Amino acid sequence: MDSVRTPDSETAEPSDTPAPPAAPSLGGKVRSAARWSLINTVVMRLGNFATGILLARFALGPAEWGVYGIAQTVLLVLLSANELGVGLAIVRWEGDARRFAPTVLTLSALSSGLLYVTLFAAAPTVAGLLGSPDAANVLRVMCLCVVIDGVAQVPAGFLTREFAQGKRMIVDALNFVVSTSVTLLLAFEGWGAMSFAWGAVAGNVVTLFGCWLAAPGTLKFGWDPDQARALLRFGLPLAGASMLALAVVNVDTMVVGATLGNVSLGFYVLAFNMSGWPVRIISEAARRVSFAGFSRLADSPQALAQGFSRGLGVVITGTVPLCVLLACLAGPAIQLIYGSQWAPAAAALPWLMALGLIRIGSELAYDCLVAIGQRRSLFLVQGLWLVALVPVLLVAARTNGIVGVSQAHVLVAGGLVVPVFLVALSRGGIGVGLIARACAWPFLGGAVMAAIILGLEPRFGDGRFALLAISTLALAGYTLCVLPSRDFLRGVDRGDRSQHGRHRPSAPGRPTQKDLR
């Protein structure tokens, strides 16, 4: 590294003290964290995908998947608010987070413990109301993860705050190895849905210890009444909005279980899990850095708008081809991957893929609105979504089974919720024009992909090599369609690039050193 020059460095004696390394920029941290997060998510999801195939083909039937779906749904809803939303303060609040972290940990552990005690007592009633009495004991075991997660919130929050996704990848890999090993061992020993429960508990214990080792000194309990009041004012609205968001995504499982039974629920859960592949691979990777990144840009409306638009463009561009492939090839894909016994799930999958695409955009919008303090808007949006969704799902389930439930989801999300999110984002300074620019080329490419697949499949058939050829041609068509957006996605202004030759200017919305002061 060159020595640091001062105004009179021509005559000054050379210094033996090396210059301190420059602190990495916010943009560099976000890009590095995003890369690690994407690698982490892809690897973990591929592993979960392979595990699911083994279990569905050789160990568990639709009824067991239905019981697991009920337990998983209850767990996810509880996890959305088990720490009262105060854990996000570790990521969002300015200043030294270690100053208020002990109070966060105490609040999170107390609320999680009380929530689990309540669920333990109510498990038989909850399972009966959801149409799956056999799920009571599975609920009691699986929801131990609520307590473990509540304690892990603080060290995990420090990793997110510092964009330490490389360390988080190691922790998640250990979680996957342990939880998958336990689940497979118990499933092939005949434990049924309970194998998922003990596997989840084992994996969460590993995550707790892994995060503690990766962020040492963060598991310290403490209490400050003033901090506690401020944390609850900050966290409770977020916890309410988060619980509503998870209820929106999972209320369909409750409706299907209560109205159609465990077998239909098993088919629906499998289809919903498949539709979640693109959401988990792309959206989870983005969300691990999006909230922290948007929080840093919250004081600059123009930078935030440009950053959100480009982030949305990246996740939509990466997700659309996966959604279109699975939607257009639903039947052959399910039978090829899971076997013919799961064929009834294929009818619901195309609609659920459309829902998955909507979920990706809404989750990114959710993180952005949280970062800019639009908590009331979030609460209203999620509440409206849930109130409108429940009666429509109930009617659709009785009318057209799991296909009707899938169609109802898309109808409410696309016809009601997306416009409301657009209004909320516009109030935050993110106009519809920027969002349309981010989505235009991927949507055009998706339409071309669908036309290629639907046009070629009747001629080529649904054999393995035929599906591979059709998918390759469709992806090539999509790539040609989205090429014009590559400068926008990379943050390069075309006019500036042509003016300055190979020089690459700072992207609009990408924070510079001056922006961050």
C-alpha positions as a printed Julia matrix, in Angstrom:
517×3 Matrix{Float64}:
   0.0     0.0     0.0
   1.29    3.49   -0.86
   2.16    5.7     2.09
  -0.37    8.37    3.06
   0.69   11.84    1.86
   0.29   15.06    3.85
   0.44   18.58    2.37
   4.16   18.81    3.19
   5.0    15.19    2.49
   7.7    16.15   -0.02
   9.94   17.28    2.83
   8.66   15.23    5.72
  10.54   12.24    7.01
   9.04    8.96    5.85
   6.9     7.33    8.52
   7.39    3.74    9.59
   3.78    3.57   10.77
   1.62    1.91    8.15
  -1.53    3.7     7.09
  -4.7     2.23    8.56
  -6.68    0.23    6.03
  -9.63    2.02    4.54
 -12.95    0.98    5.98
 -15.04   -0.93    3.48
 -17.89    1.09    1.98
 -21.52    0.27    2.64
 -21.96   -0.78   -0.96
 -19.02   -3.16   -0.7
 -20.37   -4.66    2.53
 -23.81   -5.16    1.02
 -22.46   -6.75   -2.16
 -20.18   -9.08   -0.23
 -22.95  -10.04    2.2
 -25.38  -10.57   -0.67
 -22.95  -12.93   -2.42
 -22.41  -14.98    0.72
 -26.11  -14.97    1.49
 -27.01  -16.16   -2.0
 -24.43  -18.96   -1.88
 -25.67  -19.93    1.56
 -29.32  -19.98    0.53
 -28.73  -21.88   -2.71
 -26.63  -24.56   -1.01
 -29.07  -24.98    1.89
 -32.12  -25.1    -0.37
 -30.54  -27.65   -2.67
 -29.83  -29.76    0.37
 -33.39  -29.38    1.64
 -34.66  -30.17   -1.84
 -32.73  -33.45   -1.91
 -33.88  -34.3     1.62
 -37.5   -33.68    0.67
 -37.23  -36.02   -2.3
 -35.85  -38.83   -0.12
 -38.57  -38.39    2.47
 -41.44  -38.09   -0.02
 -40.33  -41.06   -2.12
 -39.25  -43.52    0.55
 -40.38  -42.57    4.06
 -43.43  -40.33    4.38
 -46.83  -40.17    2.7
 -49.28  -37.27    2.15
 -50.91  -37.7     5.58
 -47.56  -37.33    7.41
 -46.73  -34.3     5.29
 -50.1   -32.85    6.28
 -49.34  -33.2    10.0
 -45.93  -31.66    9.45
 -47.55  -28.8     7.51
 -49.83  -27.96   10.44
 -46.96  -27.98   12.96
 -44.7   -25.96   10.66
 -47.43  -23.38   10.09
 -48.01  -22.82   13.8
 -44.25  -22.62   14.4
 -43.72  -19.99   11.69
 -46.54  -17.81   12.98
 -45.14  -17.97   16.52
 -41.59  -17.24   15.34
 -42.81  -14.08   13.65
 -43.49  -12.44   17.01
 -41.84  -14.58   19.67
 -39.34  -11.84   20.57
 -41.9    -9.0    20.33
 -40.02   -7.44   17.42
 -37.26   -6.07   19.66
 -34.59   -8.19   17.97
 -34.69   -5.92   14.93
 -33.34   -3.08   17.06
 -29.95   -4.84   17.02
 -29.89   -4.33   13.24
 -31.71   -1.02   12.93
 -30.76    1.21   15.87
 -27.78    3.5    15.64
 -24.99    3.56   18.2
 -23.37    0.77   20.16
 -25.76   -2.18   20.02
 -23.98   -3.92   22.89
 -25.29   -1.19   25.18
 -28.93   -2.29   24.84
 -28.4    -5.92   23.72
 -28.77   -7.39   27.27
 -32.23   -5.86   27.59
 -33.16   -7.17   24.15
 -32.05  -10.65   25.15
 -34.04  -10.59   28.4
 -37.22   -9.4    26.67
 -36.82  -11.93   23.87
 -36.18  -14.89   26.17
 -39.09  -14.03   28.51
 -41.63  -13.54   25.73
 -40.52  -16.71   23.91
 -40.74  -18.79   27.08
 -44.24  -17.52   27.93
 -45.39  -18.14   24.38
 -44.17  -21.73   24.47
 -45.81  -22.45   27.83
 -49.11  -21.16   26.43
 -48.77  -23.28   23.29
 -47.85  -26.4    25.26
 -51.1   -26.14   27.22
 -53.2   -25.3    24.15
 -51.61  -27.77   21.69
 -54.47  -30.34   21.66
 -57.07  -27.61   21.14
 -55.05  -25.91   18.4
 -54.42  -29.2    16.57
 -58.11  -30.13   16.79
 -59.27  -26.77   15.43
 -56.89  -27.17   12.5
 -58.32  -30.58   11.64
 -55.26  -32.57   12.72
 -55.55  -33.93   16.29
 -52.47  -36.11   15.73
 -50.35  -32.96   15.44
 -50.57  -32.02   19.15
 -47.4   -33.78   20.32
 -45.55  -32.73   17.16
 -46.51  -29.14   17.94
 -45.2   -29.4    21.49
 -41.82  -30.65   20.34
 -41.35  -28.52   17.23
 -42.3   -25.3    18.99
 -39.37  -25.7    21.38
 -37.69  -23.85   18.51
 -39.62  -20.76   19.64
 -37.61  -20.59   22.88
 -34.29  -21.41   21.22
 -34.88  -18.81   18.5
 -35.76  -16.18   21.08
 -32.38  -16.58   22.76
 -30.53  -16.69   19.41
 -32.04  -13.41   18.2
 -29.31  -11.21   19.69
 -26.16  -12.96   18.37
 -27.87  -13.55   15.01
 -28.8    -9.87   14.9
 -25.17   -8.84   15.38
 -24.15  -11.01   12.43
 -26.8    -9.35   10.26
 -25.85   -5.87   11.47
 -22.23   -6.41   10.48
 -23.15   -8.11    7.15
 -21.25  -11.19    8.39
 -23.01  -13.59    6.04
 -19.87  -15.7     5.57
 -20.01  -16.67    9.25
 -23.76  -17.16    9.01
 -23.25  -19.58    6.14
 -21.06  -21.78    8.33
 -23.67  -21.72   11.11
 -26.48  -22.58    8.7
 -24.44  -25.4     7.17
 -23.96  -26.97   10.6
 -27.68  -26.54   11.29
 -28.52  -28.29    8.03
 -26.19  -31.23    8.62
 -27.48  -31.88   12.13
 -31.19  -31.28   11.49
 -31.21  -33.31    8.27
 -29.33  -36.22    9.85
 -31.75  -36.37   12.78
 -34.82  -36.05   10.54
 -33.72  -38.76    8.09
 -32.67  -41.15   10.85
 -35.97  -40.83   12.7
 -38.1   -40.87    9.53
 -36.62  -44.15    8.31
 -37.1   -45.54   11.82
 -40.83  -44.9    11.47
 -41.25  -41.76   13.59
 -43.4   -40.05   10.93
 -43.99  -36.31   11.29
 -42.24  -36.3    14.69
 -38.95  -36.75   12.83
 -39.32  -33.21   11.45
 -39.93  -31.86   14.94
 -36.82  -33.33   16.57
 -34.73  -32.48   13.51
 -35.82  -28.83   13.75
 -35.02  -28.67   17.47
 -31.56  -30.17   16.96
 -30.79  -27.75   14.13
 -31.91  -24.71   16.13
 -29.72  -25.7    19.07
 -26.75  -25.79   16.69
 -27.7   -22.36   15.32
 -27.85  -20.89   18.82
 -24.37  -22.1    19.75
 -22.98  -21.26   16.31
 -24.22  -17.65   16.43
 -22.93  -17.31   19.99
 -19.45  -18.43   18.91
 -19.53  -16.21   15.79
 -20.62  -13.16   17.81
 -18.91  -13.67   21.2
 -20.01  -11.71   24.21
 -23.56  -11.09   22.96
 -25.43  -13.6    25.15
 -25.56  -11.43   28.26
 -28.8   -10.84   30.11
 -29.57   -7.46   31.59
 -32.39   -5.03   32.23
 -32.85   -1.31   31.77
 -36.47   -0.11   32.18
 -36.03    2.91   29.91
 -34.46    0.78   27.2
 -37.2    -1.82   27.59
 -39.94    0.76   27.07
 -38.2     2.17   24.0
 -37.62   -1.31   22.59
 -41.26   -2.29   23.04
 -42.44    0.94   21.37
 -40.17    0.07   18.46
 -40.79   -3.65   18.31
 -44.46   -4.31   19.05
 -45.81   -2.73   15.83
 -43.22   -4.69   13.84
 -44.1    -7.91   15.65
 -47.78   -7.36   14.92
 -47.11   -6.67   11.25
 -44.77   -9.65   11.02
 -47.31  -11.97   12.63
 -49.96  -10.75   10.2
 -47.56  -11.31    7.29
 -46.86  -14.9     8.38
 -50.55  -15.5     9.02
 -51.29  -14.34    5.47
 -48.8   -16.81    4.01
 -49.86  -19.72    6.24
 -53.59  -19.31    6.78
 -54.18  -21.4     3.65
 -52.6   -24.41    5.38
 -54.99  -23.99    8.27
 -57.98  -23.68    5.92
 -57.02  -26.74    3.86
 -56.36  -28.84    6.95
 -59.63  -27.87    8.61
 -61.81  -28.29    5.5
 -60.15  -30.93    3.3
 -58.18  -33.18    5.7
 -54.57  -34.3     6.11
 -54.18  -36.06    2.74
 -55.27  -33.04    0.68
 -53.17  -30.88    2.98
 -50.15  -33.09    2.26
 -50.54  -32.54   -1.49
 -51.01  -28.82   -0.94
 -47.98  -28.52    1.35
 -45.79  -30.26   -1.22
 -46.98  -27.93   -3.99
 -46.56  -24.88   -1.75
 -43.03  -25.96   -0.81
 -42.15  -26.31   -4.5
 -43.55  -22.87   -5.21
 -41.35  -21.56   -2.41
 -38.09  -22.71   -4.0
 -37.54  -19.46   -5.95
 -38.8   -17.41   -3.02
 -36.39  -19.04   -0.6
 -33.4   -19.12   -2.92
 -33.65  -15.53   -4.16
 -35.77  -13.69   -1.61
 -34.19  -15.11    1.56
 -30.73  -14.29    0.25
 -31.84  -10.73   -0.48
 -33.7   -10.25    2.81
 -30.66  -11.12    4.91
 -29.05   -7.9     3.68
 -31.98   -5.82    2.41
 -33.22   -4.55    5.77
 -29.76   -3.53    6.95
 -29.01   -1.98    3.54
 -32.31   -0.06    3.32
 -31.82    1.15    6.9
 -28.5     2.75    5.94
 -30.15    4.52    2.97
 -33.29    5.61    4.84
 -32.05    9.21    5.26
 -31.56    9.68    1.5
 -34.92    9.28   -0.33
 -33.4     9.33   -3.8
 -30.74    6.76   -2.93
 -33.35    4.59   -1.22
 -35.68    4.72   -4.23
 -32.92    3.82   -6.65
 -31.59    1.09   -4.35
 -35.03   -0.47   -3.89
 -35.77   -0.35   -7.62
 -32.49   -2.0    -8.54
 -32.82   -4.57   -5.75
 -36.33   -5.44   -6.91
 -35.08   -5.75  -10.48
 -32.34   -8.16   -9.44
 -34.61  -10.47   -7.42
 -37.41  -10.44  -10.02
 -34.96  -11.1   -12.87
 -33.54  -14.07  -11.0
 -36.91  -15.46   -9.95
 -39.13  -15.2   -13.02
 -37.48  -18.02  -15.03
 -37.72  -20.47  -12.1
 -41.38  -19.57  -11.56
 -42.27  -19.93  -15.24
 -40.5   -23.29  -15.6
 -42.22  -24.8   -12.58
 -45.61  -23.34  -13.51
 -45.6   -24.5   -17.13
 -44.07  -27.92  -16.4
 -45.84  -28.59  -13.09
 -47.14  -32.09  -13.85
 -43.98  -33.57  -15.38
 -41.79  -31.88  -12.76
 -43.69  -33.27   -9.76
 -43.9   -36.79  -11.15
 -40.24  -36.77  -12.17
 -39.01  -35.46   -8.82
 -41.39  -36.97   -6.25
 -43.14  -39.82   -8.06
 -46.62  -40.45   -9.44
 -48.27  -40.7    -5.99
 -47.85  -36.93   -5.66
 -49.43  -36.07   -9.05
 -52.55  -34.39   -7.51
 -50.28  -31.6    -6.25
 -49.53  -30.47   -9.81
 -52.91  -28.8   -10.35
 -52.24  -26.22   -7.64
 -48.61  -25.5    -8.51
 -49.01  -23.0   -11.42
 -51.16  -20.69   -9.28
 -48.81  -21.0    -6.35
 -45.86  -20.04   -8.57
 -47.67  -16.8    -9.41
 -48.22  -16.26   -5.7
 -44.52  -16.91   -5.06
 -43.57  -14.14   -7.48
 -45.92  -11.72   -5.72
 -44.49  -12.75   -2.35
 -40.97  -11.9    -3.44
 -41.91   -8.34   -4.34
 -44.07   -7.85   -1.24
 -41.36   -9.13    1.12
 -38.8    -6.73   -0.32
 -41.34   -3.91   -0.04
 -42.0    -4.96    3.57
 -38.31   -4.63    4.48
 -38.1    -1.24    2.78
 -41.17    0.12    4.58
 -39.84   -1.11    7.92
 -36.5     0.58    7.26
 -38.12    3.96    6.56
 -40.42    3.76    9.57
 -43.72    3.06    7.8
 -44.81    0.59   10.46
 -48.42    1.75   10.57
 -48.77    1.31    6.82
 -47.38   -2.21    7.09
 -49.81   -3.13    9.83
 -52.75   -1.85    7.78
 -51.61   -3.63    4.61
 -51.11   -6.97    6.32
 -54.36   -6.66    8.26
 -56.3    -5.87    5.1
 -54.66   -8.82    3.33
 -55.61  -11.27    6.06
 -59.18  -10.0     6.5
 -59.84  -10.23    2.78
 -58.09  -13.59    2.34
 -59.75  -15.79    4.98
 -63.35  -15.77    3.66
 -62.2   -16.12    0.05
 -60.04  -19.14    0.95
 -62.88  -20.82    2.84
 -65.28  -20.49   -0.1
 -62.6   -21.53   -2.63
 -61.57  -24.63   -0.62
 -65.14  -25.94   -0.49
 -65.7   -25.07   -4.16
 -62.55  -26.28   -5.89
 -60.26  -27.96   -3.33
 -56.57  -27.12   -3.24
 -56.72  -25.57   -6.72
 -59.39  -23.14   -5.53
 -57.27  -22.21   -2.52
 -54.32  -21.45   -4.8
 -56.45  -19.35   -7.14
 -57.95  -17.42   -4.23
 -54.47  -16.57   -2.96
 -53.48  -15.06   -6.3
 -56.78  -13.19   -6.68
 -56.49  -11.42   -3.33
 -52.73  -10.8    -3.53
 -52.67   -9.5    -7.1
 -55.99   -7.67   -7.13
 -55.93   -6.05   -3.71
 -52.6    -6.22   -1.93
 -50.18   -5.28   -4.7
 -51.98   -1.97   -5.41
 -52.0    -1.13   -1.69
 -48.25   -1.86   -1.42
 -47.64    0.4    -4.43
 -49.49    3.24   -2.7
 -47.5     2.71    0.51
 -44.19    2.71   -1.38
 -45.2     5.86   -3.28
 -45.82    7.61    0.04
 -42.27    6.59    0.99
 -40.83    8.2    -2.16
 -40.63    5.09   -4.37
 -42.75    5.76   -7.42
 -44.62    3.28   -9.58
 -42.42    4.21  -12.55
 -39.27    2.91  -10.85
 -41.01   -0.34   -9.93
 -42.36   -0.78  -13.46
 -38.87   -0.24  -14.85
 -37.5    -2.95  -12.56
 -40.14   -5.5   -13.59
 -40.76   -4.76  -17.28
 -38.0    -6.78  -18.93
 -38.28   -9.84  -16.63
 -42.06   -9.98  -17.17
 -41.58   -9.76  -20.93
 -39.01  -12.55  -20.73
 -41.38  -14.64  -18.64
 -44.12  -14.29  -21.23
 -41.71  -15.38  -23.99
 -40.62  -18.36  -21.88
 -44.22  -19.46  -21.31
 -44.98  -19.21  -25.02
 -41.93  -21.33  -25.91
 -42.73  -24.03  -23.34
 -46.45  -24.25  -24.12
 -45.71  -24.3   -27.83
 -43.01  -26.98  -27.75
 -44.21  -29.38  -25.03
 -47.07  -30.89  -27.1
 -44.58  -31.64  -29.91
 -41.6   -32.87  -27.88
 -43.49  -34.65  -25.07
 -42.56  -34.75  -21.38
 -39.62  -37.15  -21.34
 -36.49  -36.14  -19.44
 -34.46  -35.13  -22.49
 -37.45  -33.36  -24.01
 -37.97  -31.35  -20.82
 -34.26  -30.48  -20.72
 -34.33  -29.28  -24.35
 -37.51  -27.25  -23.87
 -36.18  -25.65  -20.68
 -32.89  -24.75  -22.35
 -34.63  -23.05  -25.28
 -36.99  -21.2   -22.95
 -34.12  -19.94  -20.78
 -32.26  -18.78  -23.88
 -35.32  -16.79  -24.94
 -35.58  -15.27  -21.48
 -31.91  -14.29  -21.46
 -32.28  -12.43  -24.77
 -35.27  -10.54  -23.41
 -33.58   -9.33  -20.2
 -30.23   -8.38  -21.76
 -31.33   -4.74  -22.32
 -31.74   -4.34  -18.55
 -28.22   -5.45  -17.64
 -26.89   -1.89  -17.18
 -29.77   -1.01  -14.88
 -29.24   -4.15  -12.79
 -25.51   -3.49  -12.5
 -26.09    0.16  -11.6
 -24.36    1.55  -14.7
 -25.83    4.53  -16.51
 -25.56    3.91  -20.25
 -25.11    7.56  -21.16
 -22.3     8.02  -18.7
 -20.64    4.81  -19.82
 -20.6     5.86  -23.47
 -19.28    9.29  -22.51
 -16.46    8.02  -20.32
 -15.52    4.92  -22.24
 -14.6     2.09  -19.94
 -14.79    4.21  -16.8
 -17.56    2.95  -14.56
 -19.26    5.75  -12.61
 -20.95    5.43   -9.28
 -24.41    4.03   -9.74
 -27.42    6.2    -8.95
 -28.45    5.32   -5.46
 -25.18    3.62   -4.59
 -23.91    5.5    -1.51
 -20.54    7.23   -1.78
 -18.27    8.24    1.06
 -19.92   11.67    1.0
 -23.41   10.17    1.19
 -22.53    8.15    4.27
 -21.14   11.01    6.31
